[in-house]
Amino acid sequence: MTYSRLWGEYILKNKKFWFSICVIVLIIITVIVVIRENSSTEEEHTQKVVTVIQEEEFQFYCDIVQKEYKGTDEKELYERVKKYAEEVYAQFALGAEYNLYKPYSYESLKMDVEAENQQRKTKNDAGEVVYGVLEYSTDGYLRYTLSNLKLKIVDYLVKNHDSDVEKEAKEYFDKRPDKFQTIEKIEYRLENEKKTIAGTELSILEKTNSQLFEYLYNGKEGDTFSIALDEEILDGEIISKEFDLIDFEEDKATVLRTYISDVYYGQLVAKTAELNLVEFELNEG
């Protein structure tokens, strides 16, 4: 019996063994490829972007921050401006990621303000109704844009949330029931007359008697007040307020919107800001 024949018989007898070895090798190769692809994708999502900000843009953000911060510590002001600028870029980065807004730059912001103001002026000159201001300042337009962008992002996140966000929203709902209460009815007194108003009627009261609405809507049980009605000053008191807690499953979208807007959005912006850094290139002196 020749050597080649013996080897052939050996191979045939052990073909299951060799087949298993081949399968294992293929599995190992596949796992390595998947790990490399996942690592590459993860790096893309965690890659930091650094934007260099010149003097004019720095001063623009500085002026905005100084409307809130009245301190004189230059280092503290610098850090606040940096944080604010990174949060601005982070919000627009989220808008671009979700295909809700174009990429942001300070130069494009100035062009957008100019175009918006020109459009409003044209409408006003033509006698058309212009809602809001006739002319935006650059910082006013930025605030307006960020406010609308937040609404769009929150709406997107509500529609595309995952199970973790829903779980967090449910925990928020359980811990903060006051955020999800609606007024069922209010019993109050005007002079010696007791009255009751249903929660569904408050929107009508707001239009017909805004002063009384403010007292009833914002007041607590036992609060007293005085209002002018038919040229008389009437004394009043809130006797009781009954609330109804919304149902999580029935009003899940409302709970998600509140949680995402109040809590999750800020966390997401802060996390995104860590990947959208700014550096200031300022004039000396």
mmCIF file of C-alpha atoms in Angstrom:
data_model
loop_
_atom_site.group_PDB
_atom_site.id
_atom_site.type_symbol
_atom_site.label_atom_id
_atom_site.label_comp_id
_atom_site.label_asym_id
_atom_site.label_seq_id
_atom_site.Cartn_x
_atom_site.Cartn_y
_atom_site.Cartn_z
ATOM 1 C CA MET A 1 0.000 0.000 0.000
ATOM 2 C CA THR A 2 1.480 3.298 -1.085
ATOM 3 C CA TYR A 3 1.908 6.341 1.146
ATOM 4 C CA SER A 4 -0.477 8.473 -0.944
ATOM 5 C CA ARG A 5 -3.192 5.817 -0.673
ATOM 6 C CA LEU A 6 -2.806 5.641 3.090
ATOM 7 C CA TRP A 7 -3.024 9.435 3.313
ATOM 8 C CA GLY A 8 -6.161 9.457 1.186
ATOM 9 C CA GLU A 9 -7.827 6.865 3.419
ATOM 10 C CA TYR A 10 -6.854 8.904 6.461
ATOM 11 C CA ILE A 11 -8.412 12.017 4.989
ATOM 12 C CA LEU A 12 -11.635 10.209 4.148
ATOM 13 C CA LYS A 13 -11.915 8.696 7.602
ATOM 14 C CA ASN A 14 -11.345 12.066 9.259
ATOM 15 C CA LYS A 15 -13.231 14.344 6.883
ATOM 16 C CA LYS A 16 -15.736 15.336 9.597
ATOM 17 C CA PHE A 17 -12.866 16.465 11.757
ATOM 18 C CA TRP A 18 -11.331 18.581 9.016
ATOM 19 C CA PHE A 19 -14.733 19.999 8.074
ATOM 20 C CA SER A 20 -15.210 21.105 11.679
ATOM 21 C CA ILE A 21 -11.777 22.757 11.665
ATOM 22 C CA CYS A 22 -12.685 24.711 8.504
ATOM 23 C CA VAL A 23 -15.984 25.867 10.005
ATOM 24 C CA ILE A 24 -14.241 27.048 13.173
ATOM 25 C CA VAL A 25 -11.669 28.969 11.138
ATOM 26 C CA LEU A 26 -14.403 30.636 9.096
ATOM 27 C CA ILE A 27 -16.282 31.614 12.268
ATOM 28 C CA ILE A 28 -13.126 33.129 13.770
ATOM 29 C CA ILE A 29 -12.465 35.138 10.599
ATOM 30 C CA THR A 30 -16.097 36.367 10.537
ATOM 31 C CA VAL A 31 -15.952 37.450 14.197
ATOM 32 C CA ILE A 32 -12.708 39.371 13.598
ATOM 33 C CA VAL A 33 -14.241 41.173 10.602
ATOM 34 C CA VAL A 34 -17.389 42.099 12.566
ATOM 35 C CA ILE A 35 -15.345 43.379 15.519
ATOM 36 C CA ARG A 36 -13.229 45.538 13.202
ATOM 37 C CA GLU A 37 -16.320 46.950 11.474
ATOM 38 C CA ASN A 38 -17.989 47.731 14.806
ATOM 39 C CA SER A 39 -14.813 49.358 16.092
ATOM 40 C CA SER A 40 -14.613 51.474 12.935
ATOM 41 C CA THR A 41 -18.281 52.526 13.287
ATOM 42 C CA GLU A 42 -17.806 53.321 16.964
ATOM 43 C CA GLU A 43 -14.784 55.480 16.182
ATOM 44 C CA GLU A 44 -16.806 57.393 13.587
ATOM 45 C CA HIS A 45 -19.524 58.135 16.172
ATOM 46 C CA THR A 46 -17.023 59.173 18.851
ATOM 47 C CA GLN A 47 -14.722 61.202 16.612
ATOM 48 C CA LYS A 48 -14.260 64.705 17.974
ATOM 49 C CA VAL A 49 -14.745 67.783 15.821
ATOM 50 C CA VAL A 50 -12.899 70.969 16.732
ATOM 51 C CA THR A 51 -14.136 74.337 15.423
ATOM 52 C CA VAL A 52 -11.800 77.327 15.578
ATOM 53 C CA ILE A 53 -13.657 80.503 16.544
ATOM 54 C CA GLN A 54 -12.311 83.922 15.638
ATOM 55 C CA GLU A 55 -12.613 87.180 17.583
ATOM 56 C CA GLU A 56 -15.929 88.374 16.083
ATOM 57 C CA GLU A 57 -17.750 85.120 16.747
ATOM 58 C CA PHE A 58 -16.263 84.853 20.249
ATOM 59 C CA GLN A 59 -17.493 88.363 21.063
ATOM 60 C CA PHE A 60 -20.941 87.468 19.728
ATOM 61 C CA TYR A 61 -21.281 84.550 22.161
ATOM 62 C CA CYS A 62 -19.647 86.592 24.908
ATOM 63 C CA ASP A 63 -22.305 89.317 24.595
ATOM 64 C CA ILE A 64 -25.055 86.667 24.874
ATOM 65 C CA VAL A 65 -23.500 85.062 27.958
ATOM 66 C CA GLN A 66 -23.010 88.438 29.663
ATOM 67 C CA LYS A 67 -26.746 89.075 29.554
ATOM 68 C CA GLU A 68 -26.996 86.357 32.229
ATOM 69 C CA TYR A 69 -23.549 86.395 33.826
ATOM 70 C CA LYS A 70 -22.830 89.696 35.571
ATOM 71 C CA GLY A 71 -19.583 88.649 37.248
ATOM 72 C CA THR A 72 -16.164 90.167 36.613
ATOM 73 C CA ASP A 73 -14.022 87.007 36.678
ATOM 74 C CA GLU A 74 -12.540 86.843 33.165
ATOM 75 C CA LYS A 75 -11.592 83.173 33.469
ATOM 76 C CA GLU A 76 -15.133 82.256 34.528
ATOM 77 C CA LEU A 77 -16.557 84.312 31.655
ATOM 78 C CA TYR A 78 -14.212 82.603 29.186
ATOM 79 C CA GLU A 79 -15.318 79.135 30.353
ATOM 80 C CA ARG A 80 -18.994 80.096 30.183
ATOM 81 C CA VAL A 81 -18.586 81.414 26.637
ATOM 82 C CA LYS A 82 -16.794 78.224 25.617
ATOM 83 C CA LYS A 83 -19.525 76.056 27.120
ATOM 84 C CA TYR A 84 -22.257 78.102 25.462
ATOM 85 C CA ALA A 85 -20.570 77.977 22.046
ATOM 86 C CA GLU A 86 -20.066 74.208 22.282
ATOM 87 C CA GLU A 87 -23.726 73.726 23.208
ATOM 88 C CA VAL A 88 -24.786 75.826 20.209
ATOM 89 C CA TYR A 89 -22.677 73.746 17.844
ATOM 90 C CA ALA A 90 -23.878 70.535 19.540
ATOM 91 C CA GLN A 91 -27.551 71.362 18.982
ATOM 92 C CA PHE A 92 -27.015 72.103 15.320
ATOM 93 C CA ALA A 93 -24.910 68.931 15.026
ATOM 94 C CA LEU A 94 -27.882 66.933 16.342
ATOM 95 C CA GLY A 95 -30.164 68.708 13.875
ATOM 96 C CA ALA A 96 -27.844 67.791 11.019
ATOM 97 C CA GLU A 97 -27.495 64.183 12.244
ATOM 98 C CA TYR A 98 -31.283 63.754 12.236
ATOM 99 C CA ASN A 99 -31.616 65.556 8.876
ATOM 100 C CA LEU A 100 -33.599 68.352 10.499
ATOM 101 C CA TYR A 101 -31.235 71.263 9.831
ATOM 102 C CA LYS A 102 -28.235 72.186 7.754
ATOM 103 C CA PRO A 103 -24.712 72.277 9.264
ATOM 104 C CA TYR A 104 -24.111 75.412 11.339
ATOM 105 C CA SER A 105 -21.562 78.166 11.089
ATOM 106 C CA TYR A 106 -21.488 81.739 12.369
ATOM 107 C CA GLU A 107 -21.177 83.070 8.830
ATOM 108 C CA SER A 108 -24.237 81.123 7.658
ATOM 109 C CA LEU A 109 -26.160 82.431 10.688
ATOM 110 C CA LYS A 110 -25.441 86.040 9.677
ATOM 111 C CA MET A 111 -26.578 85.333 6.109
ATOM 112 C CA ASP A 112 -29.762 83.669 7.368
ATOM 113 C CA VAL A 113 -30.601 86.675 9.565
ATOM 114 C CA GLU A 114 -30.094 89.048 6.654
ATOM 115 C CA ALA A 115 -32.294 86.925 4.364
ATOM 116 C CA GLU A 116 -35.018 86.586 7.024
ATOM 117 C CA ASN A 117 -35.089 90.324 7.741
ATOM 118 C CA GLN A 118 -35.217 91.164 4.038
ATOM 119 C CA GLN A 119 -38.133 88.797 3.570
ATOM 120 C CA ARG A 120 -40.016 90.365 6.487
ATOM 121 C CA LYS A 121 -39.335 93.873 5.196
ATOM 122 C CA THR A 122 -40.623 92.929 1.739
ATOM 123 C CA LYS A 123 -43.833 91.510 3.213
ATOM 124 C CA ASN A 124 -44.350 94.523 5.460
ATOM 125 C CA ASP A 125 -43.776 96.968 2.594
ATOM 126 C CA ALA A 126 -46.346 95.052 0.539
ATOM 127 C CA GLY A 127 -48.922 95.386 3.334
ATOM 128 C CA GLU A 128 -48.836 91.697 4.248
ATOM 129 C CA VAL A 129 -49.144 90.492 7.839
ATOM 130 C CA VAL A 130 -45.762 89.831 9.467
ATOM 131 C CA TYR A 131 -45.930 87.698 12.607
ATOM 132 C CA GLY A 132 -43.443 88.430 15.368
ATOM 133 C CA VAL A 133 -40.756 91.101 15.061
ATOM 134 C CA LEU A 134 -40.149 93.080 11.876
ATOM 135 C CA GLU A 135 -36.384 92.693 12.212
ATOM 136 C CA TYR A 136 -34.287 90.161 14.129
ATOM 137 C CA SER A 137 -31.002 90.896 15.824
ATOM 138 C CA THR A 138 -28.427 88.167 15.205
ATOM 139 C CA ASP A 139 -28.599 86.848 18.770
ATOM 140 C CA GLY A 140 -32.400 87.045 18.730
ATOM 141 C CA TYR A 141 -32.521 85.017 15.539
ATOM 142 C CA LEU A 142 -30.140 82.438 17.029
ATOM 143 C CA ARG A 143 -32.411 81.999 20.054
ATOM 144 C CA TYR A 144 -35.454 81.760 17.788
ATOM 145 C CA THR A 145 -33.738 79.148 15.597
ATOM 146 C CA LEU A 146 -32.509 77.082 18.554
ATOM 147 C CA SER A 147 -35.971 77.134 20.114
ATOM 148 C CA ASN A 148 -37.568 75.807 16.921
ATOM 149 C CA LEU A 149 -34.746 73.309 16.443
ATOM 150 C CA LYS A 150 -35.306 71.918 19.939
ATOM 151 C CA LEU A 151 -38.992 71.368 19.154
ATOM 152 C CA LYS A 152 -38.052 69.488 15.975
ATOM 153 C CA ILE A 153 -35.433 67.362 17.722
ATOM 154 C CA VAL A 154 -37.764 66.529 20.607
ATOM 155 C CA ASP A 155 -40.486 65.558 18.134
ATOM 156 C CA TYR A 156 -37.983 63.369 16.264
ATOM 157 C CA LEU A 157 -36.839 61.683 19.487
ATOM 158 C CA VAL A 158 -40.419 61.018 20.589
ATOM 159 C CA LYS A 159 -41.120 59.264 17.296
ATOM 160 C CA ASN A 160 -37.804 57.381 17.248
ATOM 161 C CA HIS A 161 -37.179 56.648 20.939
ATOM 162 C CA ASP A 162 -35.750 53.344 22.148
ATOM 163 C CA SER A 163 -36.781 51.161 25.093
ATOM 164 C CA ASP A 164 -34.204 52.783 27.412
ATOM 165 C CA VAL A 165 -35.663 56.261 26.884
ATOM 166 C CA GLU A 166 -39.188 54.936 27.436
ATOM 167 C CA LYS A 167 -38.069 53.282 30.675
ATOM 168 C CA GLU A 168 -36.457 56.539 31.853
ATOM 169 C CA ALA A 169 -39.621 58.464 30.929
ATOM 170 C CA LYS A 170 -41.731 56.034 32.994
ATOM 171 C CA GLU A 171 -39.411 56.517 35.999
ATOM 172 C CA TYR A 172 -39.685 60.299 35.560
ATOM 173 C CA PHE A 173 -43.460 59.967 35.353
ATOM 174 C CA ASP A 174 -43.540 57.980 38.626
ATOM 175 C CA LYS A 175 -41.216 60.379 40.467
ATOM 176 C CA ARG A 176 -42.787 63.637 39.225
ATOM 177 C CA PRO A 177 -46.546 63.125 39.086
ATOM 178 C CA ASP A 178 -47.019 66.885 39.498
ATOM 179 C CA LYS A 179 -45.629 67.347 35.978
ATOM 180 C CA PHE A 180 -48.407 65.221 34.520
ATOM 181 C CA GLN A 181 -51.475 66.469 36.352
ATOM 182 C CA THR A 182 -54.415 68.179 34.731
ATOM 183 C CA ILE A 183 -56.954 70.256 36.649
ATOM 184 C CA GLU A 184 -60.256 68.407 36.905
ATOM 185 C CA LYS A 185 -62.208 71.104 38.718
ATOM 186 C CA ILE A 186 -61.785 74.129 40.990
ATOM 187 C CA GLU A 187 -64.201 75.215 43.686
ATOM 188 C CA TYR A 188 -63.876 78.857 44.674
ATOM 189 C CA ARG A 189 -65.715 81.711 46.344
ATOM 190 C CA LEU A 190 -66.451 85.216 45.047
ATOM 191 C CA GLU A 191 -67.754 87.299 47.947
ATOM 192 C CA ASN A 192 -70.433 85.004 49.490
ATOM 193 C CA GLU A 193 -71.148 82.973 46.353
ATOM 194 C CA LYS A 194 -69.556 79.561 45.821
ATOM 195 C CA LYS A 195 -68.698 78.585 42.259
ATOM 196 C CA THR A 196 -67.229 75.550 40.505
ATOM 197 C CA ILE A 197 -65.374 75.483 37.210
ATOM 198 C CA ALA A 198 -64.314 72.362 35.314
ATOM 199 C CA GLY A 199 -60.792 72.043 34.010
ATOM 200 C CA THR A 200 -62.116 71.889 30.455
ATOM 201 C CA GLU A 201 -63.674 75.358 30.920
ATOM 202 C CA LEU A 202 -60.446 77.096 31.939
ATOM 203 C CA SER A 203 -59.420 77.869 28.363
ATOM 204 C CA ILE A 204 -62.660 79.820 27.895
ATOM 205 C CA LEU A 205 -62.167 81.651 31.213
ATOM 206 C CA GLU A 206 -58.666 82.648 30.119
ATOM 207 C CA LYS A 207 -60.187 84.547 27.178
ATOM 208 C CA THR A 208 -63.126 86.079 29.029
ATOM 209 C CA ASN A 209 -61.541 86.913 32.400
ATOM 210 C CA SER A 210 -57.765 86.495 32.299
ATOM 211 C CA GLN A 211 -57.308 87.943 35.815
ATOM 212 C CA LEU A 212 -59.575 85.358 37.448
ATOM 213 C CA PHE A 213 -58.033 82.624 35.322
ATOM 214 C CA GLU A 214 -54.521 83.503 36.565
ATOM 215 C CA TYR A 215 -55.605 83.326 40.199
ATOM 216 C CA LEU A 216 -57.461 80.055 39.825
ATOM 217 C CA TYR A 217 -54.981 78.307 37.547
ATOM 218 C CA ASN A 218 -51.816 79.240 39.451
ATOM 219 C CA GLY A 219 -53.242 79.470 42.972
ATOM 220 C CA LYS A 220 -53.383 76.863 45.736
ATOM 221 C CA GLU A 221 -56.179 75.808 48.049
ATOM 222 C CA GLY A 222 -56.738 78.519 50.661
ATOM 223 C CA ASP A 223 -55.285 81.335 48.531
ATOM 224 C CA THR A 224 -57.274 84.581 48.623
ATOM 225 C CA PHE A 225 -57.452 87.224 45.910
ATOM 226 C CA SER A 226 -59.304 90.330 44.716
ATOM 227 C CA ILE A 227 -60.484 91.013 41.181
ATOM 228 C CA ALA A 228 -62.259 93.818 39.387
ATOM 229 C CA LEU A 229 -65.554 92.706 37.875
ATOM 230 C CA ASP A 230 -68.215 95.006 36.425
ATOM 231 C CA GLU A 231 -66.528 98.030 38.066
ATOM 232 C CA GLU A 232 -66.637 96.293 41.474
ATOM 233 C CA ILE A 233 -63.785 94.853 43.527
ATOM 234 C CA LEU A 234 -64.681 91.324 44.592
ATOM 235 C CA ASP A 235 -62.835 89.255 47.184
ATOM 236 C CA GLY A 236 -62.313 85.603 46.429
ATOM 237 C CA GLU A 237 -60.803 82.395 47.780
ATOM 238 C CA ILE A 238 -59.838 79.047 46.285
ATOM 239 C CA ILE A 239 -61.699 76.423 48.310
ATOM 240 C CA SER A 240 -60.438 73.281 46.580
ATOM 241 C CA LYS A 241 -58.602 72.100 43.475
ATOM 242 C CA GLU A 242 -58.941 68.566 42.144
ATOM 243 C CA PHE A 243 -56.389 67.080 39.763
ATOM 244 C CA ASP A 244 -56.405 64.130 37.433
ATOM 245 C CA LEU A 245 -53.177 62.214 36.684
ATOM 246 C CA ILE A 246 -52.784 61.245 33.053
ATOM 247 C CA ASP A 247 -52.431 57.552 32.222
ATOM 248 C CA PHE A 248 -48.914 56.583 31.097
ATOM 249 C CA GLU A 249 -49.979 54.054 28.478
ATOM 250 C CA GLU A 250 -52.781 56.211 27.070
ATOM 251 C CA ASP A 251 -50.680 59.396 27.001
ATOM 252 C CA LYS A 252 -47.228 57.894 26.453
ATOM 253 C CA ALA A 253 -46.334 60.426 23.779
ATOM 254 C CA THR A 254 -47.100 63.317 26.174
ATOM 255 C CA VAL A 255 -44.951 61.783 28.914
ATOM 256 C CA LEU A 256 -42.098 61.111 26.483
ATOM 257 C CA ARG A 257 -42.276 64.657 25.118
ATOM 258 C CA THR A 258 -42.155 66.149 28.623
ATOM 259 C CA TYR A 259 -39.303 63.911 29.780
ATOM 260 C CA ILE A 260 -37.237 64.394 26.632
ATOM 261 C CA SER A 261 -37.764 68.163 26.640
ATOM 262 C CA ASP A 262 -37.110 68.635 30.379
ATOM 263 C CA VAL A 263 -34.328 66.094 30.986
ATOM 264 C CA TYR A 264 -33.077 63.962 28.106
ATOM 265 C CA TYR A 265 -32.534 66.794 25.620
ATOM 266 C CA GLY A 266 -30.095 68.578 27.932
ATOM 267 C CA GLN A 267 -28.201 65.345 28.581
ATOM 268 C CA LEU A 268 -27.999 64.635 24.858
ATOM 269 C CA VAL A 269 -26.743 68.144 24.080
ATOM 270 C CA ALA A 270 -24.075 67.881 26.809
ATOM 271 C CA LYS A 271 -22.915 64.509 25.470
ATOM 272 C CA THR A 272 -22.818 65.824 21.897
ATOM 273 C CA ALA A 273 -20.933 68.943 23.049
ATOM 274 C CA GLU A 274 -18.132 66.681 24.286
ATOM 275 C CA LEU A 275 -17.575 65.689 20.640
ATOM 276 C CA ASN A 276 -18.069 69.186 19.191
ATOM 277 C CA LEU A 277 -15.310 71.232 20.776
ATOM 278 C CA VAL A 278 -14.375 74.843 20.102
ATOM 279 C CA GLU A 279 -11.072 76.647 20.266
ATOM 280 C CA PHE A 280 -10.769 80.422 20.400
ATOM 281 C CA GLU A 281 -8.263 82.205 18.199
ATOM 282 C CA LEU A 282 -8.373 85.704 19.653
ATOM 283 C CA ASN A 283 -6.507 88.909 18.922
ATOM 284 C CA GLU A 284 -3.723 89.715 21.340
ATOM 285 C CA GLY A 285 -4.085 92.567 23.730
#
